[in-house]
Coordinates of C-alpha atoms (C1' of nucleotides) in Angstrom, one line a residue:
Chain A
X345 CA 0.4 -19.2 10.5
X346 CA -2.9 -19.0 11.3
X347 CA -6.0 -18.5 8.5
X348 CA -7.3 -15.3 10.1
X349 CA -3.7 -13.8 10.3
X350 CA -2.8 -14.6 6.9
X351 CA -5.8 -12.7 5.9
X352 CA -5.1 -9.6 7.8
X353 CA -2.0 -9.5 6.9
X354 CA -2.5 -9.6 3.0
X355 CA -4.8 -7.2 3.3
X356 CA -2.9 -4.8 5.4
X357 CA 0.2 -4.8 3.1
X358 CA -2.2 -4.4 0.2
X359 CA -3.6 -1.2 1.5
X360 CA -0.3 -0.4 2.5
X361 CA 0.6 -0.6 -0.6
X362 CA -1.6 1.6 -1.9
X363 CA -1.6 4.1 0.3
X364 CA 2.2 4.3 -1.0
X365 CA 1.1 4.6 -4.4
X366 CA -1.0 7.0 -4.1
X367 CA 1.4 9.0 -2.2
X368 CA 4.2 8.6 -4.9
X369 CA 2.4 8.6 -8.0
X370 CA -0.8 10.2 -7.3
X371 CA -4.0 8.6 -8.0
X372 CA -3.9 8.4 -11.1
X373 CA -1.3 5.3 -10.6
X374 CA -3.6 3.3 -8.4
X375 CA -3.8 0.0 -10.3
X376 CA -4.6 -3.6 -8.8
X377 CA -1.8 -4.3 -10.6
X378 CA 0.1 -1.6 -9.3
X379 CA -1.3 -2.8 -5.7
X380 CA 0.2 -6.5 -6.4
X381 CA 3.7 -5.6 -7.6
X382 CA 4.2 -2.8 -4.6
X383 CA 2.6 -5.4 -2.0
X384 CA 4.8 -8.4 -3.1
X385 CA 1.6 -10.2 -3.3
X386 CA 0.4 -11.6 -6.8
X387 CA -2.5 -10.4 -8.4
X388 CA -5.2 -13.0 -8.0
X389 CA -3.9 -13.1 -4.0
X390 CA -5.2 -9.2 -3.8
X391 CA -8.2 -10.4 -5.7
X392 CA -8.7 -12.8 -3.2
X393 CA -9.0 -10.5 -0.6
X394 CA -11.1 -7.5 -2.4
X395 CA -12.6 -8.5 -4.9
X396 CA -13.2 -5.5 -6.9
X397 CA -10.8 -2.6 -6.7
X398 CA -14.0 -0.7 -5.3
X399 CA -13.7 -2.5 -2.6
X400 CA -10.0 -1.6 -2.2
X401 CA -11.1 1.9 -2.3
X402 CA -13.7 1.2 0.3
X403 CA -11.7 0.1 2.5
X404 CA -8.7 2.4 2.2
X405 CA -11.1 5.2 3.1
X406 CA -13.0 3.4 6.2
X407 CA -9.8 3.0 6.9
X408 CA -8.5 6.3 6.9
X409 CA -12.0 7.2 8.8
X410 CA -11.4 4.7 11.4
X411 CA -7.8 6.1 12.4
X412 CA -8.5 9.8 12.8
X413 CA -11.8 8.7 14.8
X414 CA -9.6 6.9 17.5
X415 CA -7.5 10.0 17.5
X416 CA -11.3 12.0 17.9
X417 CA -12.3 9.9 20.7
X418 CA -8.9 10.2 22.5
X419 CA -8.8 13.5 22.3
X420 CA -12.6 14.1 23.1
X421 CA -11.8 12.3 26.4
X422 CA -9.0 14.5 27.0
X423 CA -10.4 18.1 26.7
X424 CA -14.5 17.3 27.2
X425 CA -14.1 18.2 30.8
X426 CA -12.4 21.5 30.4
X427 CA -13.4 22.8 26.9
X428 CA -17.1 24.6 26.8
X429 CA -17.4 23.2 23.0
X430 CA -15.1 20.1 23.5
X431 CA -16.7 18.5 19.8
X432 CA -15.7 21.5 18.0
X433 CA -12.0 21.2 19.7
X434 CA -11.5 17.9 19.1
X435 CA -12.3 18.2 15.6
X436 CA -9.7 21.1 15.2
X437 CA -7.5 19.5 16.2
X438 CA -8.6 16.1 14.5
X439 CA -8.3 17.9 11.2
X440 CA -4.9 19.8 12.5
X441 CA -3.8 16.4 13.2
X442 CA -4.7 15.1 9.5
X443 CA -3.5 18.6 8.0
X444 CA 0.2 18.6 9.8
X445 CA 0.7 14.1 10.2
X446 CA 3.0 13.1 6.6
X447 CA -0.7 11.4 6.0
X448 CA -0.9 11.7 2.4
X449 CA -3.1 9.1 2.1
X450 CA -6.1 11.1 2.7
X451 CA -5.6 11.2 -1.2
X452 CA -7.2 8.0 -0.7
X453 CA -10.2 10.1 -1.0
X454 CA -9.2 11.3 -4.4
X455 CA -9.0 8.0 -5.6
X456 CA -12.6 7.1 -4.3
X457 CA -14.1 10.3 -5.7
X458 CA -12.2 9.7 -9.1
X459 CA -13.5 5.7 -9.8
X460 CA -16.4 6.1 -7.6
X461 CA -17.8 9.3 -6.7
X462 CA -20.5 7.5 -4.4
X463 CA -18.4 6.2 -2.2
X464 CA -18.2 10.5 -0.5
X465 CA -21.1 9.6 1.1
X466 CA -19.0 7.7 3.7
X467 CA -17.2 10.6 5.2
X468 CA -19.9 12.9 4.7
X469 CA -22.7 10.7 7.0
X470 CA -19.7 10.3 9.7
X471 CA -19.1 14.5 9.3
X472 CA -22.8 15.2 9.6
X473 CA -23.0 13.9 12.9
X474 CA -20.2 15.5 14.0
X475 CA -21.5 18.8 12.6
X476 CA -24.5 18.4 14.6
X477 CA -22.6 17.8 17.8
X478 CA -20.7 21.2 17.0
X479 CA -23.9 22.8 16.6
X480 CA -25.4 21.9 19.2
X481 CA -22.9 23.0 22.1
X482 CA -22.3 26.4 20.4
X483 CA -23.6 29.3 22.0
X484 CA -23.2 30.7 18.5
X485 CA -23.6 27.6 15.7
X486 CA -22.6 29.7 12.8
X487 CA -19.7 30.9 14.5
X488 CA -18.5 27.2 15.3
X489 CA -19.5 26.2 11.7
X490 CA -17.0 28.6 10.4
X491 CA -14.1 27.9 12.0
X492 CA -14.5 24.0 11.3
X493 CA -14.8 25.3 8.0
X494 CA -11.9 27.2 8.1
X495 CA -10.2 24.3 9.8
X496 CA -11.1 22.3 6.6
X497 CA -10.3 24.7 4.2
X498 CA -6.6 24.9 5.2
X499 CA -6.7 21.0 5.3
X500 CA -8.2 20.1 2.1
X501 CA -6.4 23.0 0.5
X502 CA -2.6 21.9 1.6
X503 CA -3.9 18.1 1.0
X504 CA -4.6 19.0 -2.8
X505 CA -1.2 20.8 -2.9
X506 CA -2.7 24.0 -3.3
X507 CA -2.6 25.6 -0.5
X508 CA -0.9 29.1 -1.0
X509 CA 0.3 29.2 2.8
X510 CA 3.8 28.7 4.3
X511 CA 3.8 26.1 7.2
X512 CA 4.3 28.9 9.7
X513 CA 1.6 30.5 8.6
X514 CA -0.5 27.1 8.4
X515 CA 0.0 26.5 11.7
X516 CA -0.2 29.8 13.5
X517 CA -4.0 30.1 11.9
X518 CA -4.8 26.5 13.4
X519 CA -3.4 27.6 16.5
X520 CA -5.6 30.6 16.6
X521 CA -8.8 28.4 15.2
X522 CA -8.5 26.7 18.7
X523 CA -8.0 29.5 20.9
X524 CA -11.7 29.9 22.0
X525 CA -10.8 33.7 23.4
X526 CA -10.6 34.4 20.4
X527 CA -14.1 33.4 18.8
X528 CA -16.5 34.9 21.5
X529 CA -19.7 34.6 19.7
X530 CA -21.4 38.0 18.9
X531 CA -24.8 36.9 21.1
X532 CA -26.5 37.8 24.0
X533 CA -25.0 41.4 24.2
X534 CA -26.6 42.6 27.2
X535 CA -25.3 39.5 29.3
X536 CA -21.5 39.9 28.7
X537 CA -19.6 37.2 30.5
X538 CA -21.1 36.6 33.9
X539 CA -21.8 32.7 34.7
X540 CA -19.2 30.3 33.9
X541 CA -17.4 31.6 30.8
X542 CA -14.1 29.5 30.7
X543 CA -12.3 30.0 33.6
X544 CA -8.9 30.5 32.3
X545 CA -8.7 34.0 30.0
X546 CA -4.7 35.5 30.2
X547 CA -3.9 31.3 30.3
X548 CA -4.9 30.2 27.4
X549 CA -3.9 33.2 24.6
X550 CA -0.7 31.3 23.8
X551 CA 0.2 32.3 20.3
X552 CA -2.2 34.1 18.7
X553 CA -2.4 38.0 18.0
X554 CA -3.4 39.7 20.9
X555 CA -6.1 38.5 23.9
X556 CA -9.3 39.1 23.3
X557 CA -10.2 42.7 23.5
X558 CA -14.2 41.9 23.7
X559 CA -15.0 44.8 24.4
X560 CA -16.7 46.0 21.3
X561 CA -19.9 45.4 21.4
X562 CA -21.5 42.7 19.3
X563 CA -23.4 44.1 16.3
X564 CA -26.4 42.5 14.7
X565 CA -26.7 41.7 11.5
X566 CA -27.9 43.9 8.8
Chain B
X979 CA -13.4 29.9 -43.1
X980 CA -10.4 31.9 -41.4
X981 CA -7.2 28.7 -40.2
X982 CA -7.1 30.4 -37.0
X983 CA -10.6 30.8 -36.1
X984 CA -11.4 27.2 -37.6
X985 CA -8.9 26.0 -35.3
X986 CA -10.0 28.3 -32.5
X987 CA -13.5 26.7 -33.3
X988 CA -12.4 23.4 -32.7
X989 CA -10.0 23.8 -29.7
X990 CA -13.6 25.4 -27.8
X991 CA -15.7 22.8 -28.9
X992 CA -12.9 20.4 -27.4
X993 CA -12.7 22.2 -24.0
X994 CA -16.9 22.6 -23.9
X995 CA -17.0 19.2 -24.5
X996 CA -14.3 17.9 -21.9
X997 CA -16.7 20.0 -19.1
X998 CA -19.4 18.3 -19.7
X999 CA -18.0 15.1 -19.5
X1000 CA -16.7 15.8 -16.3
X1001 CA -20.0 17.1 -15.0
X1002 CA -22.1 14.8 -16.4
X1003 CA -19.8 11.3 -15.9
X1004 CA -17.3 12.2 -13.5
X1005 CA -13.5 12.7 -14.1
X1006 CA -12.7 9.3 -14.5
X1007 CA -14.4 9.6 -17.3
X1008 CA -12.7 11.9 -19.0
X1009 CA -10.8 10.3 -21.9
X1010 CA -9.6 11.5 -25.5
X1011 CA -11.9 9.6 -27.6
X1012 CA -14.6 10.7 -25.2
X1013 CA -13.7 14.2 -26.4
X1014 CA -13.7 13.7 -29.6
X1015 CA -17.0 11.9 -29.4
X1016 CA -18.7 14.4 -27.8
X1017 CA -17.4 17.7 -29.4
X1018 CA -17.8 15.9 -32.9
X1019 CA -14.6 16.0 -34.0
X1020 CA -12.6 13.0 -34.7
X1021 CA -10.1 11.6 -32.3
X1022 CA -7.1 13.2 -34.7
X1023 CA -8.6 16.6 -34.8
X1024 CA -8.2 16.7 -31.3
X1025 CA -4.9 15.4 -30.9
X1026 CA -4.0 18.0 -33.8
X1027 CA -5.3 20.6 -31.3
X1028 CA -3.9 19.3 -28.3
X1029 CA -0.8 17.0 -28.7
X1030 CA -1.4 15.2 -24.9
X1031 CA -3.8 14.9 -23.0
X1032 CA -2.1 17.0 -20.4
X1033 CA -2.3 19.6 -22.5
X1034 CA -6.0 19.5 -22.3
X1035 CA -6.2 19.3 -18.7
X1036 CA -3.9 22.5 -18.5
X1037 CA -6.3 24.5 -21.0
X1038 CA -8.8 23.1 -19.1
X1039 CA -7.7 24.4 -16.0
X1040 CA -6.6 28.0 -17.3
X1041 CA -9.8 28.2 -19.0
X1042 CA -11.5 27.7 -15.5
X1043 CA -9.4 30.1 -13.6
X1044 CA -9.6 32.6 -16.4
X1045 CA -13.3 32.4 -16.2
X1046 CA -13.4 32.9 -12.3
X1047 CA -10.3 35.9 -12.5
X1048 CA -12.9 37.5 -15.0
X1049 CA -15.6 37.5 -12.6
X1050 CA -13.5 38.5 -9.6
X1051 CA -12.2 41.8 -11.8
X1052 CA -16.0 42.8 -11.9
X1053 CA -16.5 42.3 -8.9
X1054 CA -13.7 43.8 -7.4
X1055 CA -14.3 46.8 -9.5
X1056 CA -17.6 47.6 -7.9
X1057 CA -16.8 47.4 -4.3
X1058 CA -12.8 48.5 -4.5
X1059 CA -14.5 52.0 -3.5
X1060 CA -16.9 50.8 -0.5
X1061 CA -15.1 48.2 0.9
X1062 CA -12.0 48.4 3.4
X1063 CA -10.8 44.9 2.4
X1064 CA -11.8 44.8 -1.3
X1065 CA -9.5 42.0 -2.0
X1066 CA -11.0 39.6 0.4
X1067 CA -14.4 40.7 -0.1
X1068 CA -13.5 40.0 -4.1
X1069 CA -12.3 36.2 -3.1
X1070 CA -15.0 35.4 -1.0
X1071 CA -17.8 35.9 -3.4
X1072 CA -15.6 34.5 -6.0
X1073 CA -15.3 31.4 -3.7
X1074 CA -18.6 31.7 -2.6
X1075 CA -19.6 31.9 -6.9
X1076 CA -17.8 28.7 -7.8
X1077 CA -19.4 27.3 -5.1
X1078 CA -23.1 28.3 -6.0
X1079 CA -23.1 28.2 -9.6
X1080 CA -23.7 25.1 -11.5
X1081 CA -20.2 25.0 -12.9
X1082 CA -19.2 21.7 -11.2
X1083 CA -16.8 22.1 -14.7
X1084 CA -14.9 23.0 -11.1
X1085 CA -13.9 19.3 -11.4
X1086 CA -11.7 19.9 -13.9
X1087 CA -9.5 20.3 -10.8
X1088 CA -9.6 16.9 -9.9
X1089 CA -9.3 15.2 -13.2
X1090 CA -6.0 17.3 -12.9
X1091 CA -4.6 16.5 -10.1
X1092 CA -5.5 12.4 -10.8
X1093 CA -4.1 12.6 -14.2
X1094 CA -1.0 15.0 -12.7
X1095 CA -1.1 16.5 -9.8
X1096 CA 1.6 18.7 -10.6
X1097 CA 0.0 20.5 -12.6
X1098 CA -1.5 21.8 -8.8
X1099 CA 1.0 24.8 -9.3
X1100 CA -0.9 26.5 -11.4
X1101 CA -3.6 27.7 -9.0
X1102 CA -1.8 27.6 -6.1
X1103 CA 0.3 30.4 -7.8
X1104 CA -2.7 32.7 -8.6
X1105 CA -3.8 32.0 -5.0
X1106 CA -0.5 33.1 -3.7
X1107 CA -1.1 36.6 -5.0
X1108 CA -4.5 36.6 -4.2
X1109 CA -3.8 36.2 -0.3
X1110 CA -0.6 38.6 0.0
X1111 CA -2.9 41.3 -1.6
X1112 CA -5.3 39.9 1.5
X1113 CA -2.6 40.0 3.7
X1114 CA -2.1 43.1 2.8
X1115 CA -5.1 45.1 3.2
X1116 CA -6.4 43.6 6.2
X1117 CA -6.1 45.2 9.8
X1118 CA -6.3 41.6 11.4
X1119 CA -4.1 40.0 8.6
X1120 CA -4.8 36.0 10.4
X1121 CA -8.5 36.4 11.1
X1122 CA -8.8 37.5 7.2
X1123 CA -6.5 34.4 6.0
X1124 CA -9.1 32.5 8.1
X1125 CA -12.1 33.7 6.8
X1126 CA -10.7 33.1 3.1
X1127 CA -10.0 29.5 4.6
X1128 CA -13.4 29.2 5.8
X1129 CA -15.0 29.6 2.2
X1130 CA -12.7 27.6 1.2
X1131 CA -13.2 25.0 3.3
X1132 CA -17.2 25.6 2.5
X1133 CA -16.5 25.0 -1.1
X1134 CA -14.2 22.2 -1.8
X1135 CA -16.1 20.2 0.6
X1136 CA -19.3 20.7 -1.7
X1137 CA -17.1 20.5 -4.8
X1138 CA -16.0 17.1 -3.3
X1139 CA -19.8 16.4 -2.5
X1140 CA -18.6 15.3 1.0
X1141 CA -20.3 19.2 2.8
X1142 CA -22.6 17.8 5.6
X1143 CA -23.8 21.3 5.2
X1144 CA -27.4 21.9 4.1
X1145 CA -27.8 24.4 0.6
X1146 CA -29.5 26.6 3.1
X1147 CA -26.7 26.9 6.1
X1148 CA -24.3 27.1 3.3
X1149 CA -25.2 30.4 1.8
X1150 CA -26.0 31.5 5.5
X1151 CA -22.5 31.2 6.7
X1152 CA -20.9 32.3 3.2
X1153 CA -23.3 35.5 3.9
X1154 CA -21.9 35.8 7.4
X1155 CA -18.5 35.3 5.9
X1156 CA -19.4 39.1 4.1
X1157 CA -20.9 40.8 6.5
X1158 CA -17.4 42.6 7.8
X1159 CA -19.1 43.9 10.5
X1160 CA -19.4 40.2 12.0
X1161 CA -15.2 39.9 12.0
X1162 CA -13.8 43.3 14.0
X1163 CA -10.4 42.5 14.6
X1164 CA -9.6 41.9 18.3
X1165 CA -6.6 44.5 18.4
X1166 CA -5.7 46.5 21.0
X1167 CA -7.7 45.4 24.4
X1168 CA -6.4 48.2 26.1
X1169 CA -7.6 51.5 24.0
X1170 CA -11.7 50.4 24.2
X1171 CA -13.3 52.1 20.9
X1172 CA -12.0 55.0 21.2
X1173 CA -11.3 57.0 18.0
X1174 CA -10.6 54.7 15.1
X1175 CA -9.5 51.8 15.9
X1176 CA -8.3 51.1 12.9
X1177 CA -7.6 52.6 9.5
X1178 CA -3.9 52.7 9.7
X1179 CA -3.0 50.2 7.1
X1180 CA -1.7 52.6 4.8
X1181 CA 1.7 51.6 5.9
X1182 CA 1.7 47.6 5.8
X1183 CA 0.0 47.9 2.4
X1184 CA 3.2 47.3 0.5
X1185 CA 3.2 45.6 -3.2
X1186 CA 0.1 43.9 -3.1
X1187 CA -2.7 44.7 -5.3
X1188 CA -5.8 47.4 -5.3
X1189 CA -4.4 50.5 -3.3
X1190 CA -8.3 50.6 -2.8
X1191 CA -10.5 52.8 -0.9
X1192 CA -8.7 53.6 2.2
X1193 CA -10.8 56.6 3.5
X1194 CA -13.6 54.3 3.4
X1195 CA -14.3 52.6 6.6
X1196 CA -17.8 53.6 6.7
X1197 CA -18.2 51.2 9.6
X1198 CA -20.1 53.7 12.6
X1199 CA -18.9 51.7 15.2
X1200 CA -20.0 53.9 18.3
Chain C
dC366 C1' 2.3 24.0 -54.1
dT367 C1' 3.0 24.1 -49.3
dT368 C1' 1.1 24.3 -44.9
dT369 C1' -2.6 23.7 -41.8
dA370 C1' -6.9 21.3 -40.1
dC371 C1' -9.1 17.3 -39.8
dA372 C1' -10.4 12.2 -40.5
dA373 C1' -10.0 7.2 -39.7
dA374 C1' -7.6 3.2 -39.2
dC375 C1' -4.3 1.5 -36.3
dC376 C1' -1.1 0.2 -32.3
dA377 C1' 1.2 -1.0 -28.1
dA378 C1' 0.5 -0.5 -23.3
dC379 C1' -2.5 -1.0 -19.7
dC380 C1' -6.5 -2.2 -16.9
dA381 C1' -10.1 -4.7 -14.1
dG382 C1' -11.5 -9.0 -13.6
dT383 C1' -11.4 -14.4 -14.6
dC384 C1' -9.7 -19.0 -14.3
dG385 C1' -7.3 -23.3 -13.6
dG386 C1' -4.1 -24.8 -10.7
dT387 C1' -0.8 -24.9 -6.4
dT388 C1' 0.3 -24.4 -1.6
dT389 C1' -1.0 -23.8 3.1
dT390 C1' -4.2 -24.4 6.9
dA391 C1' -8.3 -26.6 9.2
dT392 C1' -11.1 -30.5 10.4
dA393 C1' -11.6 -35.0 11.7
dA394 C1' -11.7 -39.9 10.9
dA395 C1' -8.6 -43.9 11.5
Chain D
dT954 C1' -0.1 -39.5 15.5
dT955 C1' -1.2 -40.4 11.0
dT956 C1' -3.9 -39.9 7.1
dA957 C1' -7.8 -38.3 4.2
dT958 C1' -10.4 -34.4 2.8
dA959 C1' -12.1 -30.1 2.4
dA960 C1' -11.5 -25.2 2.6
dA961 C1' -9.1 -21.0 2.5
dA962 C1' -5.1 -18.3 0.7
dC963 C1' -2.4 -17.6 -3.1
dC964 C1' -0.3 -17.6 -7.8
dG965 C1' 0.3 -16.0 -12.6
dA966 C1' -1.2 -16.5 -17.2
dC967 C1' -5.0 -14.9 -19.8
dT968 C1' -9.1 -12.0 -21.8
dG969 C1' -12.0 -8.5 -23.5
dG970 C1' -12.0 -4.0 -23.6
dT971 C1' -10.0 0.7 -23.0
dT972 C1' -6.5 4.4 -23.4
dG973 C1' -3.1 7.7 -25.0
dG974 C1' -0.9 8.4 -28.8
dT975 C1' 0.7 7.4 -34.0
dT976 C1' 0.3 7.0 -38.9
dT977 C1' -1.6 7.5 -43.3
dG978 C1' -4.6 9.9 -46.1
dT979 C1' -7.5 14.0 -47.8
dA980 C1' -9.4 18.4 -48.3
dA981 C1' -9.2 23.3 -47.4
dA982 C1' -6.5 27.6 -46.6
dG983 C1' -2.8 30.4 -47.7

DNA sequence: CTTTACAAACCAACCAGTCGGTTTTATAAA
DNA sequence: TTTATAAAACCGACTGGTTGGTTTGTAAAG
């Protein structure tokens, strides 16, 4: 087998591996040792290929990063042409997608925080730009803010196992988090839906509770 | 001195140590003889106190909840009379506290959930209560569930240190999280602002806590 | 004098990382 | 193609240090 293959595929069942553990045993359990036994690989084999158990880490959360960008970008292509805030859609859904998918491994994150809480920054640069992209399409940026905050709050919350909600419940709140009729921002009173606007009104309230009644009148803040 | 309060004593100096081990080195950090180094006592007056190390974490964890269940009583005291949604009012300021406040002793959650993340149960059951008395009182029972999301979302990413949030927008958008006047439910597109809207949740109000100040709703609105 | 609170030495298990050695692949001269 | 050599992948025993928990001993409280 060739040399490059070998490689990539020690490391792959290593952080395979892992991601298992972590998944099974919690964090906690996340031993190079651990990593060896579960991989069928021997001990100085995964050393050969990280060579700390920081860099096991490191790569078990680029990794996780890397995956739920290609579903980003995928997505992004999909709805950019028809959403009016396609970044704030697409990550929605990207953290629906991580909330909902058996993907436990985001845990992987517990792990880092745990033996290295440095390594946050990782995520955190890649979320800041995407933060800035959702700000800067809103009409209303603190609006937009919110509901990737709510977004995040249901996924962090069900990831830790603490998340009070049934999965009906879960999902009927994502659902409505992406149903732009139902998060008109509270600007620009006296210029109530003329231009563009979304198209598509009566289409798009699938679930949610009713269609957006809009007619109240947006109230400044205190 | 008095057994009990000797042993009372000790058990606190245990816990107040544990914190600030957490806060000042991390979870992973967090070990027995640490404990005992830092609170003074020796490694066996510890373990005569607590006989596993689980058993810390669990205090640990009550203590914390205890703490933020005391300040949510207060709170919830002085605005059960003014506000129409007391209980979610109560739990976002809570959130919004634990956020704010210096007490990244908030950890103690994580070194939980590495150490046993079983132990989870415990707050997701005093969150359960919390959001069916949420449930409960609100007119829009989903848009409150997501604004309770939201701050949570807002402060497990800080606790995490992964918010790509600045300190500034965050207490912006936990402020606009408050302000009910920003969240009017969309309900009933068809009956414009005419007479009250709302203020008929006397009936769905079943178990849940804080019977609260119905009449209130000292919203003008028109 | 019995029980409780604490101290200090102690222990077996475990952990991240090292090291000398073996097998497999790569390179290239004969 | 064969053979020689180097380089990369891999193995598993070992090490120094840590961890959760135990044991033995002592002093104070009841």
């Amino acid at each position: 087998m060739d040399n490059a293959t070998r490689s990539e595929r020690s490391r792959n069942a290593a952080l395979e591996a892992a991601t298992r553990i972590i998944a099974r045993d919690g964090p906690g359990r996340l031993t190079l040792d651990a990593i060896a036994r579960e991989s069928g690989l021997s001990k100085g084999g995964v050393m050969h290929q990280f060579r700390t158990k920081e860099a096991v880490l490191k790569a078990l959360l680029e990794r996780q990063m890397d995956h739920f960008e290609e579903f980003s970008t995928r997505y992004m292509a999909k709805v950019s042409e028809t959403s009016a805030n396609p970044n704030l859609a697409t990550q929605l859904a990207t953290v629906r997608e991580a909330a909902t998918s058996p993907n436990s491994a985001a845990l992987a994150l517990v792990a880092a925080m745990v033996e290295n809480p440095g390594l946050m920054v990782l995520p955190r640069d890649r979320e800041m730009k995407r933060v800035e992209a959702i700000k800067a399409e809103a009409s209303d940026p603190e609006l937009a803010l919110l509901r990737w905050a709510a977004a995040r709050g249901l996924l962090l919350s069900s990831l830790f196992g603490m998340s009070p909600l049934s999965k009906d419940e879960h999902q009927r709140l994502f659902a409505r988090l992406l149903d732009d009729d139902q998060w008109r921002p509270l600007e620009k009173p006296d210029e109530p839906l003329a231009g563009k606007s979304r198209a598509t009104r009566g289409s798009t309230a699938k679930s949610g509770a009713a269609p957006a009644a809009r007619a109240a009148t947006p109230r400044k803040r205190a």
